[in-house]
Coordinates of C-alpha atoms and ligand atoms in Angstrom, one line a residue:
Chain A
M895 CA 183.6 -51.9 104.6
D896 CA 183.8 -52.6 108.3
A897 CA 180.4 -54.1 109.2
N898 CA 181.4 -54.6 112.8
R899 CA 181.9 -50.8 113.0
I900 CA 178.6 -50.2 111.2
K901 CA 176.8 -52.3 113.7
Q902 CA 177.7 -49.7 116.3
D903 CA 175.5 -47.2 114.5
F904 CA 172.4 -49.4 115.3
Q905 CA 171.2 -49.5 118.9
V906 CA 169.3 -52.7 118.2
Y907 CA 172.7 -54.4 118.1
E908 CA 173.1 -53.9 121.8
D909 CA 171.8 -57.4 121.7
K910 CA 175.1 -59.0 120.7
T911 CA 173.5 -62.3 119.8
L912 CA 171.1 -60.8 117.2
C913 CA 171.6 -62.2 113.8
Y914 CA 169.4 -60.1 111.5
L915 CA 169.0 -61.6 108.0
D916 CA 165.7 -60.2 106.9
S917 CA 166.6 -56.8 105.5
A918 CA 164.7 -57.5 102.3
A919 CA 161.6 -57.4 104.4
S920 CA 162.7 -54.3 106.3
S921 CA 166.1 -53.0 107.1
L922 CA 167.2 -52.0 110.6
K923 CA 167.3 -48.3 111.3
P924 CA 170.5 -46.5 112.4
D925 CA 170.5 -44.2 115.4
R926 CA 171.1 -41.1 113.3
V927 CA 167.9 -41.7 111.3
I928 CA 165.9 -42.3 114.5
N929 CA 167.4 -39.1 116.0
V930 CA 166.2 -37.0 113.1
L931 CA 162.7 -38.5 113.5
D932 CA 162.9 -37.8 117.2
E933 CA 164.1 -34.3 116.6
Y934 CA 161.1 -33.5 114.4
Y935 CA 158.6 -34.8 116.9
K936 CA 160.4 -33.1 119.9
K937 CA 161.4 -29.8 118.4
Y938 CA 159.3 -28.7 115.5
G939 CA 156.5 -31.4 115.1
V940 CA 154.0 -29.2 113.3
N941 CA 152.3 -29.3 109.9
V942 CA 153.9 -28.3 106.6
H943 CA 152.7 -25.9 103.9
R944 CA 150.0 -24.5 106.2
G945 CA 151.3 -22.4 109.1
V946 CA 152.7 -19.0 108.4
Y947 CA 154.6 -19.1 111.7
N948 CA 158.2 -19.9 112.1
L949 CA 157.9 -23.5 113.3
S950 CA 155.8 -24.5 110.4
Y951 CA 158.3 -22.8 108.1
I952 CA 161.1 -24.9 109.6
A953 CA 159.1 -28.1 109.1
T954 CA 158.3 -27.2 105.5
E955 CA 161.9 -26.3 104.7
K956 CA 163.2 -29.6 106.1
Y957 CA 160.4 -31.6 104.4
E958 CA 161.1 -30.0 101.0
S959 CA 164.9 -30.2 101.4
S960 CA 164.5 -33.9 102.0
R961 CA 162.7 -34.1 98.7
Q962 CA 165.7 -32.4 97.1
T963 CA 168.1 -34.8 98.7
I964 CA 166.1 -37.7 97.3
A965 CA 165.8 -36.1 93.9
D966 CA 169.6 -35.6 93.7
F967 CA 170.1 -39.2 95.0
I968 CA 168.2 -40.7 92.1
N969 CA 169.0 -37.9 89.6
A970 CA 165.4 -36.7 89.3
D971 CA 164.1 -33.2 89.3
F972 CA 162.6 -31.8 92.5
D973 CA 159.0 -31.9 91.1
E974 CA 159.3 -35.5 90.0
V975 CA 159.7 -36.9 93.6
I976 CA 156.4 -37.7 95.2
F977 CA 156.3 -38.8 98.9
T978 CA 154.1 -41.8 99.4
R979 CA 153.4 -44.2 102.2
G980 CA 155.7 -46.8 100.6
A981 CA 156.4 -48.7 97.5
S982 CA 152.9 -50.3 97.5
N983 CA 151.2 -47.0 97.7
A984 CA 153.4 -45.6 95.0
L985 CA 152.8 -48.5 92.6
N986 CA 149.0 -48.2 93.2
V987 CA 149.1 -44.5 92.3
V988 CA 150.7 -45.4 88.9
A989 CA 148.1 -48.1 88.2
L990 CA 145.1 -46.1 89.4
S991 CA 146.0 -42.8 87.9
Y992 CA 148.1 -43.5 84.8
G993 CA 146.8 -47.0 84.2
M994 CA 143.1 -46.3 84.5
A995 CA 143.4 -43.3 82.2
H996 CA 145.5 -44.8 79.5
V997 CA 144.9 -48.5 79.2
N998 CA 142.0 -49.4 77.0
E999 CA 140.2 -52.6 75.9
G1000 CA 142.5 -54.9 74.1
D1001 CA 145.7 -53.3 75.3
E1002 CA 148.4 -55.4 76.8
I1003 CA 150.1 -54.9 80.1
I1004 CA 153.4 -56.9 80.5
V1005 CA 154.0 -58.4 84.0
N1006 CA 155.8 -61.5 85.2
E1007 CA 155.7 -64.1 87.9
L1008 CA 158.5 -62.6 89.9
E1009 CA 156.6 -59.4 90.7
H1010 CA 155.7 -58.6 94.3
H1011 CA 151.9 -58.5 94.9
S1012 CA 152.1 -54.7 95.2
Q1013 CA 153.2 -54.4 91.6
L1014 CA 151.1 -57.2 90.2
L1015 CA 147.7 -56.8 91.8
P1016 CA 147.1 -53.1 90.9
W1017 CA 147.7 -54.0 87.2
Q1018 CA 145.4 -57.0 87.6
Q1019 CA 142.7 -54.6 88.6
V1020 CA 143.4 -52.2 85.7
A1021 CA 143.3 -55.1 83.3
K1022 CA 139.9 -56.3 84.7
A1023 CA 138.4 -52.8 84.7
K1024 CA 139.6 -52.0 81.2
K1025 CA 139.3 -55.4 79.6
A1026 CA 143.0 -55.3 78.9
K1027 CA 145.2 -58.3 78.8
L1028 CA 147.9 -59.2 81.3
V1029 CA 150.8 -60.8 79.5
Y1030 CA 153.5 -62.7 81.4
I1031 CA 157.2 -62.7 80.5
P1032 CA 158.3 -66.4 80.5
L1033 CA 161.0 -66.9 83.1
T1034 CA 164.2 -68.9 82.3
I1035 CA 165.0 -72.2 84.0
E1036 CA 166.8 -70.2 86.7
G1037 CA 163.7 -68.0 87.1
R1038 CA 165.1 -64.9 85.5
I1039 CA 163.7 -62.3 83.2
T1040 CA 165.8 -61.9 80.1
T1041 CA 165.7 -59.3 77.3
E1042 CA 165.1 -62.2 74.9
N1043 CA 162.1 -63.5 76.7
F1044 CA 160.8 -59.9 77.2
Q1045 CA 160.9 -59.4 73.4
K1046 CA 158.8 -62.5 72.9
V1047 CA 155.8 -60.8 74.6
L1048 CA 156.4 -57.2 73.6
T1049 CA 153.9 -56.1 70.8
N1050 CA 152.5 -53.0 69.4
K1051 CA 149.6 -53.5 71.8
T1052 CA 151.8 -53.2 74.9
K1053 CA 150.8 -50.1 76.8
V1054 CA 152.5 -50.7 80.1
V1055 CA 155.4 -52.8 81.4
A1056 CA 155.2 -53.3 85.2
I1057 CA 158.6 -54.8 86.3
N1058 CA 160.9 -55.2 89.2
H1059 CA 164.4 -53.8 89.4
T1060 CA 165.4 -56.6 91.8
S1061 CA 163.3 -59.6 92.7
N1062 CA 162.5 -59.8 96.4
V1063 CA 162.3 -63.6 96.3
M1064 CA 165.1 -64.6 93.9
G1065 CA 167.3 -61.5 94.2
Y1066 CA 167.9 -61.3 90.5
I1067 CA 168.5 -57.9 88.8
T1068 CA 166.3 -57.3 85.8
P1069 CA 168.2 -56.1 82.6
L1070 CA 166.2 -52.8 82.6
E1071 CA 168.8 -50.9 80.6
E1072 CA 167.9 -53.2 77.7
I1073 CA 164.2 -53.7 78.4
I1074 CA 163.2 -50.0 78.9
P1075 CA 164.4 -48.8 75.4
L1076 CA 162.7 -51.7 73.7
A1077 CA 159.4 -50.9 75.5
H1078 CA 159.8 -47.2 74.5
E1079 CA 160.1 -48.3 70.9
V1080 CA 156.6 -49.6 70.9
G1081 CA 155.4 -46.6 72.9
A1082 CA 154.9 -48.4 76.2
V1083 CA 155.4 -46.8 79.6
V1084 CA 157.6 -48.7 82.1
S1085 CA 156.8 -48.7 85.8
V1086 CA 159.7 -50.0 87.8
D1087 CA 159.4 -51.5 91.3
A1088 CA 162.8 -50.6 92.8
A1089 CA 161.9 -51.5 96.4
Q1090 CA 164.8 -54.0 96.4
G1091 CA 167.0 -52.0 94.1
V1092 CA 167.5 -48.5 95.7
P1093 CA 168.7 -49.9 99.1
H1094 CA 171.6 -51.7 97.4
Q1095 CA 172.5 -50.1 94.1
K1096 CA 172.9 -46.7 92.5
I1097 CA 169.9 -45.9 90.5
D1098 CA 169.9 -42.9 88.1
V1099 CA 166.3 -42.5 86.7
K1100 CA 167.5 -40.3 83.8
S1101 CA 170.1 -42.8 82.5
L1102 CA 167.7 -45.7 83.2
D1103 CA 165.0 -43.7 81.4
A1104 CA 162.3 -45.3 83.6
D1105 CA 158.9 -43.6 83.4
F1106 CA 157.9 -44.4 86.9
L1107 CA 160.0 -45.8 89.7
A1108 CA 158.9 -46.7 93.3
F1109 CA 160.7 -47.5 96.5
S1110 CA 160.2 -47.7 100.3
G1111 CA 162.0 -45.9 103.1
H1112 CA 162.0 -48.8 105.5
K1113 CA 164.1 -51.1 103.3
M1114 CA 166.8 -48.5 102.9
L1115 CA 167.6 -47.7 106.6
G1116 CA 164.8 -45.2 106.8
P1117 CA 161.5 -45.1 108.6
T1118 CA 158.3 -47.1 107.9
G1119 CA 155.3 -45.3 106.4
I1120 CA 157.3 -43.3 103.9
G1121 CA 158.2 -44.1 100.3
V1122 CA 158.8 -42.5 97.0
L1123 CA 157.2 -42.4 93.6
Y1124 CA 159.4 -41.0 90.9
G1125 CA 157.6 -40.1 87.7
K1126 CA 158.7 -38.3 84.5
E1127 CA 157.5 -34.7 84.7
A1128 CA 155.5 -34.8 81.4
L1129 CA 153.6 -37.9 82.6
L1130 CA 152.9 -36.6 86.1
K1131 CA 151.7 -33.3 84.6
E1132 CA 148.7 -34.8 82.8
M1133 CA 147.9 -37.4 85.4
S1134 CA 144.9 -37.0 87.8
P1135 CA 145.2 -37.2 91.6
V1136 CA 144.1 -40.5 93.1
E1137 CA 143.0 -39.0 96.5
Y1138 CA 141.3 -35.7 96.9
G1139 CA 141.3 -33.4 100.0
G1140 CA 143.5 -31.1 101.9
D1141 CA 146.9 -29.8 100.7
M1142 CA 146.6 -31.1 97.1
I1143 CA 144.3 -28.5 95.8
D1144 CA 144.8 -25.0 94.4
S1145 CA 141.4 -23.4 94.3
V1146 CA 138.0 -24.8 95.3
E1147 CA 134.6 -23.7 94.0
K1148 CA 131.2 -25.2 94.9
Y1149 CA 131.1 -27.6 92.0
E1150 CA 134.7 -27.5 90.6
S1151 CA 138.2 -27.4 92.0
V1152 CA 141.7 -27.2 90.5
A1153 CA 144.4 -29.5 91.8
K1154 CA 148.0 -28.3 92.4
D1155 CA 150.8 -29.4 90.2
A1156 CA 152.9 -32.5 90.8
P1157 CA 154.2 -33.6 93.2
Y1158 CA 151.6 -31.9 95.5
K1159 CA 148.5 -33.2 93.7
F1160 CA 149.5 -36.7 94.8
E1161 CA 150.3 -35.8 98.4
T1162 CA 146.8 -35.5 99.9
G1163 CA 146.4 -34.6 103.5
T1164 CA 149.1 -34.3 106.1
P1165 CA 152.1 -36.4 104.9
P1166 CA 154.4 -38.4 107.2
I1167 CA 156.6 -35.4 107.8
G1168 CA 159.2 -36.6 110.3
E1169 CA 159.5 -39.8 108.3
A1170 CA 160.1 -37.9 105.0
I1171 CA 162.8 -35.8 106.7
A1172 CA 164.4 -38.9 108.3
L1173 CA 164.5 -40.6 104.9
G1174 CA 166.7 -37.8 103.7
E1175 CA 169.1 -38.7 106.6
A1176 CA 169.0 -42.4 105.5
V1177 CA 170.0 -41.3 102.0
R1178 CA 173.0 -39.3 103.4
Y1179 CA 174.0 -42.4 105.4
I1180 CA 173.9 -44.6 102.4
E1181 CA 175.9 -42.1 100.4
E1182 CA 178.5 -41.9 103.1
L1183 CA 178.8 -45.7 103.1
G1184 CA 179.0 -45.7 99.3
Y1185 CA 177.1 -48.0 97.0
E1186 CA 180.3 -49.5 95.6
N1187 CA 181.3 -50.6 99.1
I1188 CA 177.8 -51.8 99.9
R1189 CA 177.6 -54.0 96.7
E1190 CA 181.1 -55.4 97.3
H1191 CA 180.3 -56.3 100.9
E1192 CA 177.0 -57.9 100.1
Q1193 CA 178.6 -59.9 97.2
A1194 CA 181.3 -61.2 99.4
L1195 CA 178.9 -62.3 102.1
K1196 CA 176.6 -63.9 99.5
E1197 CA 179.4 -65.8 97.7
Y1198 CA 180.8 -67.1 101.0
T1199 CA 177.4 -68.2 102.2
I1200 CA 176.3 -70.0 99.1
K1201 CA 179.6 -71.8 98.8
E1202 CA 179.3 -73.0 102.4
M1203 CA 175.6 -73.9 102.0
Q1204 CA 176.4 -76.0 99.0
K1205 CA 178.6 -78.2 101.2
I1206 CA 175.6 -79.0 103.5
E1207 CA 173.6 -82.1 102.4
G1208 CA 169.9 -81.7 102.5
V1209 CA 169.7 -78.0 101.6
T1210 CA 168.3 -76.8 98.3
I1211 CA 169.2 -73.3 97.1
Y1212 CA 166.8 -71.9 94.5
N1213 CA 169.0 -69.1 93.2
P1214 CA 172.6 -70.2 93.4
T1215 CA 173.6 -67.8 90.6
V1216 CA 172.1 -64.7 92.3
E1217 CA 174.0 -61.4 92.0
T1218 CA 172.6 -59.7 95.1
G1219 CA 172.5 -60.6 98.8
I1220 CA 169.3 -62.5 98.7
I1221 CA 169.4 -66.3 99.1
A1222 CA 166.2 -68.4 98.7
F1223 CA 166.4 -72.0 100.0
N1224 CA 164.8 -74.8 101.9
I1225 CA 165.8 -77.7 104.1
D1226 CA 164.7 -80.7 102.1
G1227 CA 161.5 -82.3 103.5
V1228 CA 161.1 -79.6 106.1
H1229 CA 158.4 -77.0 105.9
P1230 CA 159.9 -73.5 106.0
H1231 CA 157.8 -72.7 109.0
D1232 CA 159.2 -75.6 111.0
A1233 CA 162.7 -74.5 109.9
V1234 CA 162.3 -70.9 110.8
T1235 CA 161.4 -71.7 114.4
Y1236 CA 164.7 -73.5 114.7
F1237 CA 166.6 -70.4 113.5
D1238 CA 164.5 -68.2 115.7
G1239 CA 165.7 -70.2 118.7
D1240 CA 169.2 -69.2 117.8
N1241 CA 168.1 -65.5 117.5
I1242 CA 168.5 -65.6 113.7
C1243 CA 165.8 -63.6 112.0
M1244 CA 164.8 -64.7 108.5
R1245 CA 161.7 -64.9 106.4
A1246 CA 159.6 -68.0 105.7
G1247 CA 156.7 -67.9 103.4
H1248 CA 155.8 -66.8 100.0
H1249 CA 157.2 -63.2 100.5
C1250 CA 154.2 -61.5 99.0
A1251 CA 155.0 -63.2 95.7
Q1252 CA 152.8 -66.2 95.4
L1253 CA 153.3 -66.7 91.7
V1254 CA 157.0 -67.3 91.9
T1255 CA 156.6 -69.6 94.9
R1256 CA 154.2 -71.6 92.7
W1257 CA 156.6 -71.3 89.8
L1258 CA 159.3 -72.9 92.0
N1259 CA 156.7 -75.6 92.8
V1260 CA 157.1 -75.3 96.5
V1261 CA 154.7 -74.3 99.2
A1262 CA 157.0 -71.7 100.6
T1263 CA 160.7 -70.8 100.9
L1264 CA 163.2 -69.6 103.4
R1265 CA 165.0 -66.4 102.6
I1266 CA 168.0 -64.7 104.1
S1267 CA 169.0 -61.3 102.9
Y1268 CA 172.2 -59.3 103.7
Y1269 CA 172.8 -55.6 104.2
V1270 CA 175.4 -53.2 105.3
Y1271 CA 175.5 -54.3 109.0
N1272 CA 175.9 -58.0 108.3
T1273 CA 179.3 -59.6 109.1
F1274 CA 181.0 -62.8 108.3
E1275 CA 180.3 -63.7 111.9
D1276 CA 176.6 -63.4 111.0
A1277 CA 177.1 -65.7 108.0
D1278 CA 178.9 -68.2 110.2
Q1279 CA 176.2 -68.0 112.9
F1280 CA 173.6 -68.8 110.2
L1281 CA 175.6 -71.6 108.7
T1282 CA 176.2 -73.3 112.1
S1283 CA 172.5 -73.0 112.8
L1284 CA 171.6 -74.4 109.4
K1285 CA 173.8 -77.4 110.0
G1286 CA 172.1 -77.8 113.4
A1287 CA 168.7 -77.5 111.9
V1288 CA 169.3 -80.1 109.2
A1289 CA 170.6 -82.6 111.9
F1290 CA 167.8 -81.8 114.3
F1291 CA 164.9 -82.3 111.9
K1292 CA 166.5 -85.5 110.7
S1293 CA 166.8 -86.7 114.3
V1294 CA 163.1 -86.2 115.1
G1295 CA 162.0 -88.0 111.9
F1296 CA 161.4 -85.4 109.2
Chain B
M1484 CA 170.6 -73.3 122.8
N1485 CA 167.5 -74.3 121.0
N1486 CA 164.8 -76.1 123.0
M1487 CA 163.1 -77.5 119.9
E1488 CA 162.6 -80.9 121.5
N1489 CA 159.7 -79.3 123.5
L1490 CA 158.0 -78.6 120.3
Y1491 CA 158.6 -81.6 118.1
R1492 CA 157.3 -84.3 120.4
Q1493 CA 157.2 -87.9 119.2
V1494 CA 153.4 -87.9 119.0
I1495 CA 153.4 -84.9 116.8
M1496 CA 156.0 -86.4 114.5
D1497 CA 154.1 -89.6 114.4
H1498 CA 150.9 -88.0 113.3
Y1499 CA 152.8 -85.8 110.8
K1500 CA 154.4 -88.8 109.1
N1501 CA 151.3 -91.0 109.4
P1502 CA 148.2 -88.8 109.5
R1503 CA 144.9 -90.5 110.5
H1504 CA 141.5 -89.5 109.2
K1505 CA 143.2 -87.9 106.2
G1506 CA 141.2 -87.2 103.0
L1507 CA 137.9 -85.5 102.4
V1508 CA 134.6 -87.2 101.6
N1509 CA 131.9 -86.2 99.3
D1510 CA 128.9 -86.7 101.7
E1511 CA 126.2 -84.2 102.5
H1512 CA 126.1 -85.4 106.2
Y1513 CA 129.5 -83.7 106.6
H1514 CA 130.0 -80.0 107.4
T1515 CA 133.1 -78.5 105.8
S1516 CA 135.3 -75.6 106.8
H1517 CA 138.4 -74.3 105.0
I1518 CA 140.9 -72.0 106.8
K1519 CA 143.9 -70.4 105.2
N1520 CA 146.8 -68.7 106.8
P1521 CA 148.1 -66.5 104.0
T1522 CA 151.3 -65.4 105.7
C1523 CA 152.7 -68.9 105.7
G1524 CA 150.6 -70.8 103.2
D1525 CA 149.0 -73.2 105.7
D1526 CA 145.8 -74.3 104.1
I1527 CA 143.5 -76.8 106.0
T1528 CA 140.1 -78.2 105.3
I1529 CA 138.2 -79.9 108.0
Q1530 CA 135.0 -82.0 107.7
S1531 CA 132.9 -83.3 110.6
R1532 CA 129.8 -85.4 110.8
V1533 CA 127.7 -85.1 113.9
E1534 CA 124.8 -87.5 114.7
D1535 CA 122.6 -87.6 117.8
G1536 CA 124.9 -85.1 119.5
I1537 CA 128.0 -87.2 118.9
V1538 CA 131.0 -86.4 116.7
K1539 CA 130.9 -89.5 114.5
D1540 CA 133.7 -88.6 112.1
I1541 CA 136.3 -85.9 111.3
R1542 CA 138.2 -85.7 108.0
H1543 CA 141.0 -83.3 107.1
E1544 CA 143.1 -82.4 104.1
G1545 CA 145.6 -79.6 103.4
T1546 CA 149.1 -78.4 103.3
G1547 CA 151.2 -76.8 106.0
C1548 CA 154.0 -77.2 108.5
S1549 CA 154.3 -80.3 110.7
I1550 CA 152.5 -78.6 113.7
C1551 CA 149.5 -77.6 111.5
C1552 CA 149.1 -80.9 109.7
S1553 CA 149.7 -83.2 112.7
S1554 CA 147.3 -81.2 114.8
A1555 CA 144.5 -82.0 112.4
S1556 CA 145.2 -85.7 112.7
V1557 CA 145.6 -85.6 116.5
M1558 CA 142.4 -83.6 116.8
S1559 CA 140.5 -86.2 114.7
E1560 CA 141.6 -89.0 116.9
V1561 CA 140.9 -87.2 120.1
L1562 CA 137.4 -85.9 119.2
V1563 CA 135.8 -88.7 117.2
G1564 CA 133.4 -90.5 119.5
K1565 CA 133.0 -87.6 121.9
T1566 CA 129.7 -85.8 122.5
V1567 CA 129.5 -82.4 121.0
E1568 CA 129.6 -81.0 124.5
E1569 CA 132.7 -82.9 125.4
A1570 CA 134.4 -81.9 122.1
E1571 CA 133.6 -78.3 122.8
K1572 CA 135.1 -78.5 126.3
I1573 CA 138.3 -80.1 124.9
L1574 CA 138.5 -77.5 122.2
E1575 CA 138.3 -74.7 124.6
T1576 CA 140.8 -76.2 127.0
Y1577 CA 143.2 -76.9 124.2
L1578 CA 143.1 -73.4 122.8
N1579 CA 143.5 -71.9 126.3
M1580 CA 146.5 -74.2 126.9
L1581 CA 148.1 -73.0 123.6
T1582 CA 147.6 -69.3 124.4
N1583 CA 148.9 -69.5 127.9
K1584 CA 145.5 -68.8 129.4
E1585 CA 144.2 -70.6 132.5
Y1586 CA 142.8 -73.9 131.6
D1587 CA 140.9 -76.7 133.3
E1588 CA 143.6 -79.4 133.9
E1589 CA 140.9 -81.9 134.8
V1590 CA 139.8 -82.0 131.1
E1591 CA 141.5 -85.0 129.5
L1592 CA 143.2 -83.8 126.3
E1593 CA 144.7 -87.2 125.5
D1594 CA 147.4 -86.9 122.8
A1595 CA 146.6 -83.2 122.2
I1596 CA 148.5 -82.5 125.4
A1597 CA 151.6 -83.0 123.3
Y1598 CA 151.0 -79.4 122.0
Q1599 CA 151.6 -77.9 125.4
G1600 CA 155.1 -76.8 124.3
V1601 CA 153.7 -74.7 121.5
S1602 CA 152.7 -72.0 124.1
K1603 CA 156.4 -71.3 124.4
F1604 CA 156.6 -70.5 120.7
P1605 CA 154.2 -67.7 120.2
A1606 CA 154.8 -67.5 116.4
R1607 CA 153.5 -71.1 116.1
I1608 CA 150.3 -70.9 118.1
K1609 CA 148.4 -70.2 115.0
C1610 CA 149.8 -73.3 113.3
A1611 CA 148.5 -75.5 116.2
S1612 CA 145.1 -73.9 116.3
I1613 CA 143.8 -73.5 112.8
A1614 CA 142.6 -77.1 112.4
W1615 CA 140.8 -76.9 115.7
K1616 CA 139.2 -73.5 114.7
A1617 CA 138.1 -75.0 111.4
F1618 CA 136.5 -77.9 113.3
E1619 CA 134.7 -75.4 115.6
D1620 CA 133.3 -73.7 112.5
T1621 CA 131.9 -77.1 111.3
L1622 CA 130.2 -77.6 114.7
K1623 CA 128.6 -74.2 114.4
E1624 CA 127.2 -75.2 111.0
S1625 CA 125.7 -78.4 112.3
E1626 CA 123.9 -76.6 115.1
Ligands
PLP604 C1 159.9 -55.9 95.4 C2 159.0 -55.3 96.4 N1 158.0 -54.5 96.0 C3 157.2 -53.9 96.8 C4 157.3 -54.0 98.1 C5 156.3 -53.4 99.0 O1 156.8 -52.4 99.8 P1 156.0 -51.8 101.0 O2 155.5 -52.9 101.8 O3 157.0 -51.0 101.7 O4 154.9 -50.9 100.4 C6 158.2 -54.9 98.6 C7 158.4 -55.1 100.1 O5 157.8 -56.1 100.7 C8 159.1 -55.5 97.8 O6 160.0 -56.4 98.2

């Protein structure tokens, strides 16, 4: 994969000094995705499902055809793809609709300390409301979820397993192909947070057999404000809407009303139409690049970077065995916020903080971490720019007395 | 090239390594304020004791970056012994200086002037202000 060529697809790289290493927070957006968004607003920026005129027909066609693109992309059926505002919104729908209806007093919900707050907190609310128990999978010394440790907490009381595909802090991939069948054996439903998975790896919801799966557009070269909730048709069918109002309803009487079928009963009000259409374009872009190439490229960058970082004294890497392009680290004795200002001065964008996952930060026993994350447009020059800056940072902070 | 030297002045590093007035007290004459910055994990508690219109003592405790922690220490040194009126003036001047607003250069900021460079690092202004804002809250409580 020629990342230097790919950079040309992104106008933001007109700034030749930009070293963007924060794709796990949000990826950059290629021009062709922006153009599709632009085209919607300029040429047919009207509502869907409502107008009987031609422009509205075009908008509806494109919106629904994007749903089909995404369904094909993850091997789901058309009706199983719900457009949401993002992964957080999608995960909340699962907890509020499925969780509130099916979890009862004494039931157990399996979570773990790696989960993003958007996956953890909705289930915390369900557990509180229903007097159910949150059960944590013990993490290994490396901070991983293993099938073995999952089995230690799986019981006949388990109703729901809320779990990430890829951790946004540690970058580890969860062994879902083993965990999901085990959960199904006890009759539990598995809700997968794939916000860090879908951008980097082929996900086939049928072969994975996930019950729910959520992801965000803006982390996979698409727009902000759009995401996807996949749910198995049988589950979606009997679930209640979370929000009521326009577009999601079939017939309305004075005291009763009947909701549409999935996915529409979960898409209340005017959706982010241009964003949904542009997400379809992002999917086509990813498919043209090819997941195999993306993985291989990110792996190569990650291996090189970790190997070189390990040569620098005074740097701690928290996930040296990681299999994706996410590296969590700190400069010893330097608060990540101090460090990140140094990198910023070299026009290197990276994340410092707890990454919306306070539990794993606490698990690591640090106040916060630095994180770099690679994606399709990152080059070995980016890696070198980072490594040079890292060496400079270590020396600088030492020189001023840290 | 990085102009980090403008940020990490010697005074700042000195207070970061050797904080003064650190540690909270259990004394009802003190007013307490706790401020958290959840995006970065800065977490500061400030206590102040005001008597006869004079800031008699300031205490601080917390975790955060060097800018955040040192500023609590510097602030304590600068403000203890000042009248509430003087302290409020210094506070206002300091916060204006950080946020690139016009400020009264006649007001003696003492060591707090070391944070002048922070205004060039917009992402760090919050770090340099939260201890001062917490102190402001404690003053409001003592009124
Ligand atoms: C693992 C994971 N889950 C969920 C989210 C939430 O995504 P969004 O903010 O797009 O709703 C993120 C992004 O921060 C994430 O990394």
